[in-house]
Amino acid sequence: MLTIVYFAWVREAVGLDEERIDRPAPGSTVADVVALLAARGGGHAEAFADPAKLRAALDQRFVGMDVPVGDARELALFPPVTGG
Amino acid sequence: MKRIAIQPQDFDLAAEFAALEALGGGGVASFTGVVRGEGGLVALELEHYPAMTQGQVERIVEDAMARWPLLGVSVIHRFGRLEPGARIVFVGTASRHRAAALESCAFLIDWLKSHAPFWKKEHFEGGATSWVAARVEDDAKALGWGA
């Protein structure tokens, strides 16, 4: 299983703080998982319509969309951060 | 000294300064971010990624301490609902050298703007809300430090 956590407007659009999904196929990238999620339709499709607006972290480290999920346990999907 | 606090509650600026001054370096630089109350804003709601925030901030503080000769660094970042005038963030640095204190303080706040996993939601009079969009200029500032 892979835990996916959502923040900010991505969380609001999906309607969940987090969810668990079956592990994606070996070699899958973050972008592949985003595409899988978008294909569910509804709030997921809305949140993931434009991957360019998303940022990701694998096991609490920022990664690009082209990075393989590998054996990470947690994938976070969120908008660009606005701290400080 | 390395102090990192991610917390909902306010903090005591005098106590933060006193801790940095007590290090004996002779130079303390700081930045305090405060909620702006313009455009009918009634509150700013800060969400963060708890599992990630502490580790990310610790890494950048270590990076700052490796880049500049610092005696101490304090980073405090609040989350939750903050009203206009409330403090959001504090960065304080202490060094024997003023350039090191000032530059590392700027480096840390630029980094927090574009790499700390916080998101701001604005609440306006009448109930409208809006997520604050990241600013390209903030990313550019962080990139300028090579961070």
mmCIF file of C-alpha atoms in Angstrom:
data_model
loop_
_atom_site.group_PDB
_atom_site.id
_atom_site.type_symbol
_atom_site.label_atom_id
_atom_site.label_comp_id
_atom_site.label_asym_id
_atom_site.label_seq_id
_atom_site.Cartn_x
_atom_site.Cartn_y
_atom_site.Cartn_z
ATOM 1 C CA MET A 1 0.000 0.000 0.000
ATOM 2 C CA LEU A 2 1.028 3.597 -0.594
ATOM 3 C CA THR A 3 -0.271 6.370 1.643
ATOM 4 C CA ILE A 4 -1.102 9.584 -0.191
ATOM 5 C CA VAL A 5 -1.463 12.805 1.792
ATOM 6 C CA TYR A 6 -3.000 16.024 0.500
ATOM 7 C CA PHE A 7 -2.656 19.657 1.552
ATOM 8 C CA ALA A 8 -4.258 23.059 0.933
ATOM 9 C CA TRP A 9 -6.590 23.308 -2.092
ATOM 10 C CA VAL A 10 -5.601 19.840 -3.283
ATOM 11 C CA ARG A 11 -6.924 18.431 0.022
ATOM 12 C CA GLU A 12 -10.120 20.489 -0.321
ATOM 13 C CA ALA A 13 -10.722 19.396 -3.918
ATOM 14 C CA VAL A 14 -10.120 15.710 -3.187
ATOM 15 C CA GLY A 15 -12.148 15.919 0.011
ATOM 16 C CA LEU A 16 -9.673 13.814 2.010
ATOM 17 C CA ASP A 17 -6.622 14.478 4.181
ATOM 18 C CA GLU A 18 -5.103 11.176 3.110
ATOM 19 C CA GLU A 19 -5.894 7.830 1.562
ATOM 20 C CA ARG A 20 -4.176 4.515 0.902
ATOM 21 C CA ILE A 21 -3.911 2.974 -2.551
ATOM 22 C CA ASP A 22 -2.470 -0.262 -3.903
ATOM 23 C CA ARG A 23 1.192 0.135 -4.750
ATOM 24 C CA PRO A 24 1.586 1.389 -8.319
ATOM 25 C CA ALA A 25 3.292 -0.852 -10.888
ATOM 26 C CA PRO A 26 7.084 -1.111 -10.535
ATOM 27 C CA GLY A 27 8.815 1.825 -12.198
ATOM 28 C CA SER A 28 5.838 4.130 -11.809
ATOM 29 C CA THR A 29 6.677 7.797 -11.338
ATOM 30 C CA VAL A 30 4.878 10.402 -9.242
ATOM 31 C CA ALA A 31 3.296 11.666 -12.479
ATOM 32 C CA ASP A 32 1.974 8.159 -13.187
ATOM 33 C CA VAL A 33 0.286 8.061 -9.771
ATOM 34 C CA VAL A 34 -1.184 11.531 -10.353
ATOM 35 C CA ALA A 35 -2.613 10.327 -13.686
ATOM 36 C CA LEU A 36 -4.102 7.248 -11.972
ATOM 37 C CA LEU A 37 -5.742 9.452 -9.358
ATOM 38 C CA ALA A 38 -7.049 11.941 -11.944
ATOM 39 C CA ALA A 39 -8.716 9.076 -13.831
ATOM 40 C CA ARG A 40 -11.003 8.501 -10.843
ATOM 41 C CA GLY A 41 -12.999 11.597 -11.828
ATOM 42 C CA GLY A 42 -14.852 13.908 -9.445
ATOM 43 C CA GLY A 43 -12.755 15.859 -6.944
ATOM 44 C CA HIS A 44 -9.666 13.854 -7.858
ATOM 45 C CA ALA A 45 -9.981 14.861 -11.515
ATOM 46 C CA GLU A 46 -10.434 18.493 -10.463
ATOM 47 C CA ALA A 47 -7.407 18.452 -8.157
ATOM 48 C CA PHE A 48 -5.119 16.714 -10.639
ATOM 49 C CA ALA A 49 -6.316 18.294 -13.910
ATOM 50 C CA ASP A 50 -3.119 20.321 -14.279
ATOM 51 C CA PRO A 51 -0.036 18.537 -12.880
ATOM 52 C CA ALA A 52 2.024 21.687 -13.509
ATOM 53 C CA LYS A 53 0.211 23.274 -10.550
ATOM 54 C CA LEU A 54 1.210 20.440 -8.203
ATOM 55 C CA ARG A 55 4.259 19.714 -6.120
ATOM 56 C CA ALA A 56 5.180 16.400 -4.536
ATOM 57 C CA ALA A 57 7.178 14.880 -1.706
ATOM 58 C CA LEU A 58 8.142 11.246 -1.219
ATOM 59 C CA ASP A 59 8.663 10.256 2.428
ATOM 60 C CA GLN A 60 8.820 13.956 3.343
ATOM 61 C CA ARG A 61 11.405 14.992 0.732
ATOM 62 C CA PHE A 62 10.488 17.223 -2.224
ATOM 63 C CA VAL A 63 10.734 15.412 -5.559
ATOM 64 C CA GLY A 64 9.982 16.152 -9.192
ATOM 65 C CA MET A 65 7.000 14.587 -10.953
ATOM 66 C CA ASP A 66 9.318 12.382 -13.027
ATOM 67 C CA VAL A 67 10.818 10.636 -9.972
ATOM 68 C CA PRO A 68 9.955 6.931 -9.490
ATOM 69 C CA VAL A 69 7.868 6.178 -6.405
ATOM 70 C CA GLY A 70 10.166 3.228 -5.655
ATOM 71 C CA ASP A 71 9.623 1.798 -2.181
ATOM 72 C CA ALA A 72 8.476 5.085 -0.618
ATOM 73 C CA ARG A 73 5.722 4.729 1.957
ATOM 74 C CA GLU A 74 4.190 8.184 1.711
ATOM 75 C CA LEU A 75 3.504 10.424 -1.271
ATOM 76 C CA ALA A 76 2.356 13.975 -0.538
ATOM 77 C CA LEU A 77 0.630 16.061 -3.223
ATOM 78 C CA PHE A 78 0.089 19.786 -2.721
ATOM 79 C CA PRO A 79 0.303 23.247 -4.321
ATOM 80 C CA PRO A 80 3.570 25.234 -4.333
ATOM 81 C CA VAL A 81 4.290 26.244 -0.738
ATOM 82 C CA THR A 82 3.718 29.731 0.684
ATOM 83 C CA GLY A 83 5.486 29.697 4.034
ATOM 84 C CA GLY A 84 7.423 32.464 5.775
ATOM 85 C CA MET B 1 22.536 27.225 19.641
ATOM 86 C CA LYS B 2 19.873 25.891 17.320
ATOM 87 C CA ARG B 3 16.252 26.533 18.136
ATOM 88 C CA ILE B 4 13.435 25.421 15.845
ATOM 89 C CA ALA B 5 9.790 25.667 16.860
ATOM 90 C CA ILE B 6 6.736 24.926 14.727
ATOM 91 C CA GLN B 7 3.814 25.934 16.896
ATOM 92 C CA PRO B 8 0.329 27.499 16.897
ATOM 93 C CA GLN B 9 1.012 29.869 19.787
ATOM 94 C CA ASP B 10 2.646 33.291 19.756
ATOM 95 C CA PHE B 11 6.177 33.802 21.036
ATOM 96 C CA ASP B 12 8.037 36.356 23.134
ATOM 97 C CA LEU B 13 10.348 38.428 20.928
ATOM 98 C CA ALA B 14 12.305 39.767 23.918
ATOM 99 C CA ALA B 15 13.059 36.250 25.111
ATOM 100 C CA GLU B 16 14.133 35.177 21.618
ATOM 101 C CA PHE B 17 16.489 38.153 21.292
ATOM 102 C CA ALA B 18 17.867 37.628 24.794
ATOM 103 C CA ALA B 19 18.786 34.014 24.007
ATOM 104 C CA LEU B 20 20.632 35.068 20.845
ATOM 105 C CA GLU B 21 22.382 38.024 22.534
ATOM 106 C CA ALA B 22 23.510 35.790 25.394
ATOM 107 C CA LEU B 23 25.693 33.816 22.965
ATOM 108 C CA GLY B 24 28.216 36.650 23.154
ATOM 109 C CA GLY B 25 28.780 37.052 19.450
ATOM 110 C CA GLY B 26 28.172 40.759 19.396
ATOM 111 C CA GLY B 27 25.808 40.663 16.419
ATOM 112 C CA VAL B 28 22.186 39.568 16.220
ATOM 113 C CA ALA B 29 20.040 39.904 13.073
ATOM 114 C CA SER B 30 16.371 39.036 12.849
ATOM 115 C CA PHE B 31 13.270 39.039 10.690
ATOM 116 C CA THR B 32 9.683 38.940 11.956
ATOM 117 C CA GLY B 33 6.794 38.269 9.579
ATOM 118 C CA VAL B 34 3.414 39.737 10.558
ATOM 119 C CA VAL B 35 -0.063 39.186 9.063
ATOM 120 C CA ARG B 36 -1.000 42.152 6.840
ATOM 121 C CA GLY B 37 -4.559 43.375 7.398
ATOM 122 C CA GLU B 38 -5.325 44.759 3.955
ATOM 123 C CA GLY B 39 -8.162 44.171 1.514
ATOM 124 C CA GLY B 40 -10.733 43.140 4.098
ATOM 125 C CA LEU B 41 -8.651 40.271 5.427
ATOM 126 C CA VAL B 42 -9.975 38.990 8.749
ATOM 127 C CA ALA B 43 -7.616 36.048 9.230
ATOM 128 C CA LEU B 44 -4.833 34.051 7.671
ATOM 129 C CA GLU B 45 -5.006 30.290 8.154
ATOM 130 C CA LEU B 46 -1.698 28.463 7.948
ATOM 131 C CA GLU B 47 -1.721 24.774 7.146
ATOM 132 C CA HIS B 48 1.457 22.699 7.182
ATOM 133 C CA TYR B 49 2.757 19.171 6.684
ATOM 134 C CA PRO B 50 3.669 18.207 10.233
ATOM 135 C CA ALA B 51 5.685 15.094 9.359
ATOM 136 C CA MET B 52 7.858 17.128 7.001
ATOM 137 C CA THR B 53 8.192 20.595 8.476
ATOM 138 C CA GLN B 54 10.611 20.030 11.348
ATOM 139 C CA GLY B 55 13.044 17.984 9.252
ATOM 140 C CA GLN B 56 13.011 20.441 6.366
ATOM 141 C CA VAL B 57 13.680 23.417 8.647
ATOM 142 C CA GLU B 58 16.422 21.518 10.501
ATOM 143 C CA ARG B 59 18.163 20.795 7.211
ATOM 144 C CA ILE B 60 18.158 24.428 6.113
ATOM 145 C CA VAL B 61 19.357 25.634 9.534
ATOM 146 C CA GLU B 62 22.264 23.152 9.302
ATOM 147 C CA ASP B 63 22.971 24.472 5.811
ATOM 148 C CA ALA B 64 23.016 28.090 7.088
ATOM 149 C CA MET B 65 25.363 27.120 9.942
ATOM 150 C CA ALA B 66 27.699 25.449 7.440
ATOM 151 C CA ARG B 67 27.698 28.464 5.108
ATOM 152 C CA TRP B 68 28.236 31.204 7.703
ATOM 153 C CA PRO B 69 30.121 31.359 11.031
ATOM 154 C CA LEU B 70 27.040 31.443 13.249
ATOM 155 C CA LEU B 71 26.810 31.042 17.013
ATOM 156 C CA GLY B 72 23.079 30.566 17.008
ATOM 157 C CA VAL B 73 19.962 30.354 14.872
ATOM 158 C CA SER B 74 16.310 30.546 15.907
ATOM 159 C CA VAL B 75 13.440 29.758 13.554
ATOM 160 C CA ILE B 76 9.874 29.923 14.823
ATOM 161 C CA HIS B 77 6.976 29.344 12.413
ATOM 162 C CA ARG B 78 3.376 29.441 13.540
ATOM 163 C CA PHE B 79 0.424 27.572 12.057
ATOM 164 C CA GLY B 80 -3.318 27.758 12.563
ATOM 165 C CA ARG B 81 -5.593 30.796 12.371
ATOM 166 C CA LEU B 82 -3.786 34.145 12.697
ATOM 167 C CA GLU B 83 -5.414 37.573 12.696
ATOM 168 C CA PRO B 84 -4.018 40.801 11.184
ATOM 169 C CA GLY B 85 -1.109 42.055 13.267
ATOM 170 C CA ALA B 86 -0.235 38.570 14.528
ATOM 171 C CA ARG B 87 3.342 37.333 14.158
ATOM 172 C CA ILE B 88 3.721 34.448 11.680
ATOM 173 C CA VAL B 89 7.431 33.744 11.605
ATOM 174 C CA PHE B 90 10.667 34.693 13.328
ATOM 175 C CA VAL B 91 14.214 34.132 12.127
ATOM 176 C CA GLY B 92 17.107 35.215 14.338
ATOM 177 C CA THR B 93 20.823 34.682 13.806
ATOM 178 C CA ALA B 94 23.837 35.488 15.983
ATOM 179 C CA SER B 95 27.427 35.839 14.875
ATOM 180 C CA ARG B 96 30.619 37.751 15.566
ATOM 181 C CA HIS B 97 30.255 39.191 12.071
ATOM 182 C CA ARG B 98 27.386 41.414 11.010
ATOM 183 C CA ALA B 99 27.477 40.275 7.364
ATOM 184 C CA ALA B 100 27.139 36.632 8.436
ATOM 185 C CA ALA B 101 24.216 37.445 10.720
ATOM 186 C CA LEU B 102 22.385 39.580 8.138
ATOM 187 C CA GLU B 103 23.025 37.354 5.119
ATOM 188 C CA SER B 104 22.112 34.116 6.870
ATOM 189 C CA CYS B 105 18.908 35.699 8.177
ATOM 190 C CA ALA B 106 17.926 36.722 4.625
ATOM 191 C CA PHE B 107 18.878 33.271 3.320
ATOM 192 C CA LEU B 108 16.694 31.531 5.900
ATOM 193 C CA ILE B 109 13.588 33.637 5.345
ATOM 194 C CA ASP B 110 13.925 33.388 1.548
ATOM 195 C CA TRP B 111 14.186 29.629 1.897
ATOM 196 C CA LEU B 112 11.170 29.390 4.223
ATOM 197 C CA LYS B 113 9.054 31.319 1.685
ATOM 198 C CA SER B 114 9.637 28.801 -1.070
ATOM 199 C CA HIS B 115 10.596 25.479 0.566
ATOM 200 C CA ALA B 116 8.937 25.140 3.971
ATOM 201 C CA PRO B 117 5.754 23.048 3.622
ATOM 202 C CA PHE B 118 3.269 25.717 4.708
ATOM 203 C CA TRP B 119 0.224 27.013 2.841
ATOM 204 C CA LYS B 120 -1.684 30.204 3.585
ATOM 205 C CA LYS B 121 -5.433 30.596 3.189
ATOM 206 C CA GLU B 122 -6.921 34.090 3.383
ATOM 207 C CA HIS B 123 -10.296 34.643 5.047
ATOM 208 C CA PHE B 124 -12.086 37.868 4.086
ATOM 209 C CA GLU B 125 -15.022 39.852 5.443
ATOM 210 C CA GLY B 126 -18.231 38.241 4.204
ATOM 211 C CA GLY B 127 -16.770 34.736 4.333
ATOM 212 C CA ALA B 128 -14.835 34.548 1.056
ATOM 213 C CA THR B 129 -11.606 32.555 1.161
ATOM 214 C CA SER B 130 -8.596 32.275 -1.105
ATOM 215 C CA TRP B 131 -5.428 30.190 -1.054
ATOM 216 C CA VAL B 132 -2.346 32.408 -1.424
ATOM 217 C CA ALA B 133 -0.511 31.575 -4.651
ATOM 218 C CA ALA B 134 3.252 31.040 -4.547
ATOM 219 C CA ARG B 135 5.203 33.954 -5.982
ATOM 220 C CA VAL B 136 7.704 33.382 -8.751
ATOM 221 C CA GLU B 137 9.926 36.069 -7.167
ATOM 222 C CA ASP B 138 10.140 34.036 -3.951
ATOM 223 C CA ASP B 139 11.364 30.980 -5.840
ATOM 224 C CA ALA B 140 13.889 33.146 -7.658
ATOM 225 C CA LYS B 141 15.257 34.503 -4.357
ATOM 226 C CA ALA B 142 15.740 31.011 -2.964
ATOM 227 C CA LEU B 143 17.415 29.866 -6.194
ATOM 228 C CA GLY B 144 19.711 32.874 -5.974
ATOM 229 C CA TRP B 145 21.221 31.375 -2.795
ATOM 230 C CA GLY B 146 21.695 28.031 -4.539
ATOM 231 C CA ALA B 147 19.477 26.417 -1.918
#
